[in-house]
Short mmCIF file of C-alpha atoms in Angstrom, two decimals:
data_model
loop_
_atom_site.label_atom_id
_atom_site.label_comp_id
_atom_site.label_asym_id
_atom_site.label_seq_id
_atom_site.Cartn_x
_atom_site.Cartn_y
_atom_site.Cartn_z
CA UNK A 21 89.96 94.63 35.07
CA UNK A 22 86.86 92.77 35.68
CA UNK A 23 83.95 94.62 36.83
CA UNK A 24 80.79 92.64 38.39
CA UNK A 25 77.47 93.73 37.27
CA UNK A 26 75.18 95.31 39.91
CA UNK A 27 72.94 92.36 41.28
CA UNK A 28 72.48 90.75 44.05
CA UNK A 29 74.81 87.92 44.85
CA UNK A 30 76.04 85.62 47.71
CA UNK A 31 77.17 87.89 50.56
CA UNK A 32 81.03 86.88 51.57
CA UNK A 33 80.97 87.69 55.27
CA UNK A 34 78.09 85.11 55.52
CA UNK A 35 76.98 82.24 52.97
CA UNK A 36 73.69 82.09 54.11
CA UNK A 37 72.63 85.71 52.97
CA UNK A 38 72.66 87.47 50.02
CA UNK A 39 73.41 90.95 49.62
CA UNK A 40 73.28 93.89 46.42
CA UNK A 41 76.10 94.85 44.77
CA UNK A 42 76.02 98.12 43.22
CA UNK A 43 78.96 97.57 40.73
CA UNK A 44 81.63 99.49 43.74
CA UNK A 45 80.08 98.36 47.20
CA UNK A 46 78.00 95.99 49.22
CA UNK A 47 75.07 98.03 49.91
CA UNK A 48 71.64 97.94 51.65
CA UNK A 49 70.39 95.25 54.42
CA UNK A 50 71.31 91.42 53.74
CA UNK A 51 68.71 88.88 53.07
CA UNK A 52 68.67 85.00 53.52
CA UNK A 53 69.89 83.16 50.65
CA UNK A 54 67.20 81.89 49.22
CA UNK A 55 64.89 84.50 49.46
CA UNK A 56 63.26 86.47 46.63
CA UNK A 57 65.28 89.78 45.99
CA UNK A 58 63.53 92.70 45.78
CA UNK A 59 64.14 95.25 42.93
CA UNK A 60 65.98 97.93 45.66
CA UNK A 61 67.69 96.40 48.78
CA UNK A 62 66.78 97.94 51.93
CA UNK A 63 68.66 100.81 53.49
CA UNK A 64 71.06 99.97 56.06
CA UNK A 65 69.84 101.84 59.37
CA UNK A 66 72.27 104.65 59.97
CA UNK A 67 74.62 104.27 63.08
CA UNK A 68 73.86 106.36 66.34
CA UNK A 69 75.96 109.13 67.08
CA UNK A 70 79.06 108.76 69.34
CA UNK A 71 78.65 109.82 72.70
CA UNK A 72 80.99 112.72 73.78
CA UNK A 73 84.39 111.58 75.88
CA UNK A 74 83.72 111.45 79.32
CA UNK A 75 85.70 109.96 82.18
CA UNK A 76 84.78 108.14 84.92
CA UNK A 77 84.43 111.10 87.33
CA UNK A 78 82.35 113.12 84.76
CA UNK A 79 78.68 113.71 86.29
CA UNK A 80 76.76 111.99 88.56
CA UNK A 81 77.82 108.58 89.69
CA UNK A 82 75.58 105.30 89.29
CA UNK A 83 73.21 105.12 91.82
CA UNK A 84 73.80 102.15 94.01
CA UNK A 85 77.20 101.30 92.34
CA UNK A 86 80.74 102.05 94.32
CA UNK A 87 83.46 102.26 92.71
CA UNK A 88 87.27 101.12 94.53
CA UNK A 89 90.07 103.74 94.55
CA UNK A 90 92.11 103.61 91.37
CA UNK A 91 95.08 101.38 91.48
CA UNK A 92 97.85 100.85 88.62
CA UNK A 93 97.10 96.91 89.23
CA UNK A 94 93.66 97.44 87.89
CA UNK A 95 95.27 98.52 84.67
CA UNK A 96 94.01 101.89 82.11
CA UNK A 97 90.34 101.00 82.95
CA UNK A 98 87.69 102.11 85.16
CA UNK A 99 88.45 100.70 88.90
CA UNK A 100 86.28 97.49 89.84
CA UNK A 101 82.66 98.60 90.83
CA UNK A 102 80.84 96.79 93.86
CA UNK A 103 76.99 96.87 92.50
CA UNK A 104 75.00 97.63 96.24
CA UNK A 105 71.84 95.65 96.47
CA UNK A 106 68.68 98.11 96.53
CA UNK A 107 65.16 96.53 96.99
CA UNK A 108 63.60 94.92 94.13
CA UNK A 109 66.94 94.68 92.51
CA UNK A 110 68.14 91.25 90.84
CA UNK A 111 71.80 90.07 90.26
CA UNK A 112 73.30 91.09 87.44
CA UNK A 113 74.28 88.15 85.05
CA UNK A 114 78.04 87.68 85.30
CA UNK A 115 78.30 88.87 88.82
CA UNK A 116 78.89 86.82 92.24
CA UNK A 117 76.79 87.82 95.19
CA UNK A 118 78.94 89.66 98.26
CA UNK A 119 77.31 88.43 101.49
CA UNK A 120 77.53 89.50 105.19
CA UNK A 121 75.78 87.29 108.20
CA UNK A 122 74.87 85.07 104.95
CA UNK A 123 72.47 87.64 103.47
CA UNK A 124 73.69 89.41 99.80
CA UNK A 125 74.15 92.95 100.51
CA UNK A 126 75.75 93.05 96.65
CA UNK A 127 77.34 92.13 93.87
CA UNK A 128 80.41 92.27 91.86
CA UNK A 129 81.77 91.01 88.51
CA UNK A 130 84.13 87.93 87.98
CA UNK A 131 86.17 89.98 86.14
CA UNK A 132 86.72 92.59 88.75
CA UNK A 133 87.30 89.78 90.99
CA UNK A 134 89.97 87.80 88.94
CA UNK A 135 91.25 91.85 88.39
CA UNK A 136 91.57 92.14 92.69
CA UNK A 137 93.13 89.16 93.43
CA UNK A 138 95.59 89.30 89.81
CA UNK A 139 96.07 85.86 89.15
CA UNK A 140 95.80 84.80 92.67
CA UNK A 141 94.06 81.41 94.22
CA UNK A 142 92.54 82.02 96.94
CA UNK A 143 93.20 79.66 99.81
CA UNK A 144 90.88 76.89 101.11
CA UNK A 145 88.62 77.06 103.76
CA UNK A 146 90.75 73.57 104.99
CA UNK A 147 93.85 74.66 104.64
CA UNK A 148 93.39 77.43 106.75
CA UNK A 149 91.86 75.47 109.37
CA UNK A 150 94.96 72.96 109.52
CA UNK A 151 97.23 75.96 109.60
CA UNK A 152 95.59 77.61 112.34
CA UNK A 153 96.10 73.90 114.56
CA UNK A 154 99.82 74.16 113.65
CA UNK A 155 99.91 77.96 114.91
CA UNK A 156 97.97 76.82 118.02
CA UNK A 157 100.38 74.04 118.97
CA UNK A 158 103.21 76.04 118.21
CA UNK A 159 101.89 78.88 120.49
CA UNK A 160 101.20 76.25 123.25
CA UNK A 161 104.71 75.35 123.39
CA UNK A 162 105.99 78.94 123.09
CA UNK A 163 103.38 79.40 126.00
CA UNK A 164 105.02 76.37 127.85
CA UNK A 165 108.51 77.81 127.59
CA UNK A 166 108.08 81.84 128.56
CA UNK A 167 104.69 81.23 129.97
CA UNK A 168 105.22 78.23 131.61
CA UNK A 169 106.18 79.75 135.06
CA UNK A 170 103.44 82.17 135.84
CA UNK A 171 100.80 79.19 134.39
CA UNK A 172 102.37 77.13 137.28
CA UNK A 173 102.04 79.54 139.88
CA UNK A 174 98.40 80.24 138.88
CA UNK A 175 97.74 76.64 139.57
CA UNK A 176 99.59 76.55 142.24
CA UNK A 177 97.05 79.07 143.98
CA UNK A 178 94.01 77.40 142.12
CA UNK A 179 93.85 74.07 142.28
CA UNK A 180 93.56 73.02 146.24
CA UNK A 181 90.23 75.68 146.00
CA UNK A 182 89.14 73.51 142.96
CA UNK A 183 89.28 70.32 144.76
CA UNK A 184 87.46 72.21 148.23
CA UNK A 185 84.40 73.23 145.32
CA UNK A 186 84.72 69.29 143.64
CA UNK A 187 84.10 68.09 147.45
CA UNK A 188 81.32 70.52 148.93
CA UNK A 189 77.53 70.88 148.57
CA UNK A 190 77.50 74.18 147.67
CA UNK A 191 80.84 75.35 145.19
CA UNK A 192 79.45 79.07 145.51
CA UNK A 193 80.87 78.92 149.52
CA UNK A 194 84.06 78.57 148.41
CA UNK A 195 85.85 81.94 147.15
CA UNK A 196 89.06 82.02 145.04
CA UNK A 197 91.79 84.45 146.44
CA UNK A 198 92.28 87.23 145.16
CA UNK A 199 95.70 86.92 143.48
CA UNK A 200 93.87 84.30 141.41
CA UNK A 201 92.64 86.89 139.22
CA UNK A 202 95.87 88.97 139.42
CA UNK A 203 97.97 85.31 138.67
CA UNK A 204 95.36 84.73 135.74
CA UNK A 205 95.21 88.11 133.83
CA UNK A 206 99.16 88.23 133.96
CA UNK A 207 99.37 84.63 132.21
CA UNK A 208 96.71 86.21 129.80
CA UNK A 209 98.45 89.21 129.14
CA UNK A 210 101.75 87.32 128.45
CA UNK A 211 99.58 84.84 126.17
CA UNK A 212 98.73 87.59 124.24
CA UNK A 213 101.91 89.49 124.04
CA UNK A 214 103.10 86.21 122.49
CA UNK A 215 100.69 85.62 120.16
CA UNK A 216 101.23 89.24 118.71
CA UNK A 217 104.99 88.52 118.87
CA UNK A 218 104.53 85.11 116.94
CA UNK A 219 101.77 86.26 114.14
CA UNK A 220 101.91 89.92 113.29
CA UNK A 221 105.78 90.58 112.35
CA UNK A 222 105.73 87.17 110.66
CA UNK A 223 102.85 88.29 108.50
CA UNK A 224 103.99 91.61 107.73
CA UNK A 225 107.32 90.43 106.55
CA UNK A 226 106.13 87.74 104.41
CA UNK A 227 102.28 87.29 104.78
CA UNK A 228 103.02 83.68 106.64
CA UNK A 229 103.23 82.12 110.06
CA UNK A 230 104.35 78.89 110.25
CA UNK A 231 101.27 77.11 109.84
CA UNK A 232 100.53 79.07 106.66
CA UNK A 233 104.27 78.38 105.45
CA UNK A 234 103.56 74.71 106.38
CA UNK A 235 100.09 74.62 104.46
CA UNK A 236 101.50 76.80 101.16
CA UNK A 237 98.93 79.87 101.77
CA UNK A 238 99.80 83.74 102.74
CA UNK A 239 98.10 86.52 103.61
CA UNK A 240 97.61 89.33 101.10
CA UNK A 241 96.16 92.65 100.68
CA UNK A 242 92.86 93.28 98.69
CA UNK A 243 93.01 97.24 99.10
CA UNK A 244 95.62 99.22 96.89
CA UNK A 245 97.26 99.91 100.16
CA UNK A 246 100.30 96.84 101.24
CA UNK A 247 99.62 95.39 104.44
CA UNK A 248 101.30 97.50 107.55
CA UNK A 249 101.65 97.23 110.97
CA UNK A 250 97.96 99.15 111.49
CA UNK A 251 96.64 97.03 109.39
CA UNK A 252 97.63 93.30 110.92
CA UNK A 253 97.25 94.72 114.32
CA UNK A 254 93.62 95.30 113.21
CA UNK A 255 93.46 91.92 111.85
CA UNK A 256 94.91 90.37 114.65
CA UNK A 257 92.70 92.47 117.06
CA UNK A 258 89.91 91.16 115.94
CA UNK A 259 91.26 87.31 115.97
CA UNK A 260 92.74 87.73 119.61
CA UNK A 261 90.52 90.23 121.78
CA UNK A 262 87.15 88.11 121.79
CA UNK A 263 89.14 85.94 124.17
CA UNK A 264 89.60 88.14 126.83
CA UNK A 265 85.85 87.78 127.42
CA UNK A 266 86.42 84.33 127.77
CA UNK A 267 84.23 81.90 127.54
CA UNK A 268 81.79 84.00 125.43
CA UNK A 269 84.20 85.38 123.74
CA UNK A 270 85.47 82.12 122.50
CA UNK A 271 81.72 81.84 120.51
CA UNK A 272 82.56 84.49 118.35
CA UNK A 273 86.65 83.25 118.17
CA UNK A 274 85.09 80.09 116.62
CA UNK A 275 82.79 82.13 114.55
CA UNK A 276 85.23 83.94 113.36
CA UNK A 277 87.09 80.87 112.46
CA UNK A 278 84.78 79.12 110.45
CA UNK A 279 82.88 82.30 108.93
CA UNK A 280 85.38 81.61 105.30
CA UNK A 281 83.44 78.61 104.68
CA UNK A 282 80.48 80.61 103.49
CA UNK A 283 81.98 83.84 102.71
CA UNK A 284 82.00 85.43 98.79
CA UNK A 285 83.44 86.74 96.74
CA UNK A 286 86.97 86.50 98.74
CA UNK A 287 86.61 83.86 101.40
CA UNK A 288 87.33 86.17 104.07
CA UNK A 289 86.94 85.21 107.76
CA UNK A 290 85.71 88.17 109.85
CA UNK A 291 89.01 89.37 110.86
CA UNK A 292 89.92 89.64 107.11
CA UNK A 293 86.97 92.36 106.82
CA UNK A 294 87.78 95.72 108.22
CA UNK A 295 92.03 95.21 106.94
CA UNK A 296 90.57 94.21 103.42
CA UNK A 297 92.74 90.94 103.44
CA UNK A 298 92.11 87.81 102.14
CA UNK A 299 94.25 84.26 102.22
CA UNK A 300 95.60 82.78 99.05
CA UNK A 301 97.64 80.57 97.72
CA UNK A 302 101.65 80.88 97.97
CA UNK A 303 102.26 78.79 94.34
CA UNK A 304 102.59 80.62 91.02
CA UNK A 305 99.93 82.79 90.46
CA UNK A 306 97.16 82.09 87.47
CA UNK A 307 96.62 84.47 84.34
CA UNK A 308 93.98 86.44 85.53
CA UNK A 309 90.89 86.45 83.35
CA UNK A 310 90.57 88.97 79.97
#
């Protein structure tokens, strides 16, 4: 057998330094290549002690960092962590900001992110939109068949007062009768009843109305928890009940509507908020990121 002399030579792991060999071992700190050698390499610094095991749950938690209930999906390691935003605190590199009314109130990883929705795309901000047309059209004609009568009686008793107020100086002197309001909250009450009848079973049973089915997006849950019936009538609670305030309450219907646009990390309108659900696509879901 061969045996090299003790010298410094070329180290293998990297060309461009040099490193002493002791006749049994690479020892002592590299240097570049062509460097003088000294007559002794340098010590190697000596590695810092291991840390003793602890879990997740050992000690005091991060301050400012929440942490989301365990969840087989998320795999051996520690649940994803939602990083709050404290003053004078900067985002982390590799994180996305989470914002409500469009200011950051914190931040969380792109890994945890890619880890919550597993593989999932999340839906677009358009597609939604046309979806929610189809669902309105298709509620306006489910409206026109079991609503249809009770609409016509309402305008039966509204119109000829809407025509007096069109014609005289002052529309305050002319009063609506009272079973104007009684005609008008049963047509609501029925338009609700079938909006809840058209959207909530239909999402619970697959995550899509028509509109959605049309479009190629579903509803999905973001919390370890499926979605249930407590959890869509939530959702849908907060989609339908600004519009028995109507007109203001159409404001924040719209609002509502349109709030995905701007939304991170999960392009959640506000109705998506409290039920932790987000829309995504229906296709073949991506490998999420390592």
């Amino acid at each position: 057998m061969t045996t090299i002399e003790p010298g410094w030579y070329a180290d293998p792991a990297d060309p461009s330094t040099q490193r002493y060999w002791d006749g049994s071992a690479w020892v002592g700190k590299p240097i570049p290549a062509g460097a003088e050698p000294p007559a002794e390499p340098e010590p190697v610094d000596p590695e810092p002690e291991p840390l003793p095991p602890t879990t997740i749950h050992d000690g005091p938690r991060e301050r400012g960092v929440q942490e989301l209930p365990p969840d087989p999906r998320f795999g051996s390691g520690p649940p994803p962590k939602v990083i709050q935003r404290t003053p004078g605190a900067v985002q982390p590199p590799g994180t996305i900001p989470i914002r409500s009314l469009g200011v950051t109130v914190g931040w969380i990883s792109r890994i945890d992110v890619d880890r919550i929705l597993e593989g999932r795309v999340l839906a677009h901000p358009g597609q939604r939109f046309v979806a929610r047309i189809v669902d309105t059209i298709a509620l306006i004609a489910l409206n026109a068949v079991v609503n249809g009568y009770f609409i016509y009686q309402f305008m039966q008793t509204v119109w000829p007062y809407v025509l007096e107020m069109a014609a005289a100086d002052d529309p305050n002197d002319v009063q609506l009768p009272a079973r104007a309001s009684d005609q008008w909250w049963v047509v609501l009450l029925i338009s609700l009843g079938l909006w809840f009848a058209y959207e909530v079973p239909a999402t619970l049973n697959s995550g899509q109305t028509l509109g959605k089915r049309l479009m190629g997006i579903k509803v999905v849950s973001l919390a370890p928890a499926g979605l249930g019936w407590g959890r869509l009538l939530l959702r849908w609670s907060y989609a339908a009940l600004p519009l028995l305030c109507f007109p203001f309450g159409a404001i924040l219907w719209v609002m509502d509507g349109i709030w995905c646009i701007r939304d991170q990390p999960f392009r959640q309108c506000l109705h998506d908020k409290s039920p932790g659900t987000a829309v995504v696509e229906a296709g073949p879901q991506k490998e999420p990121a390592a």
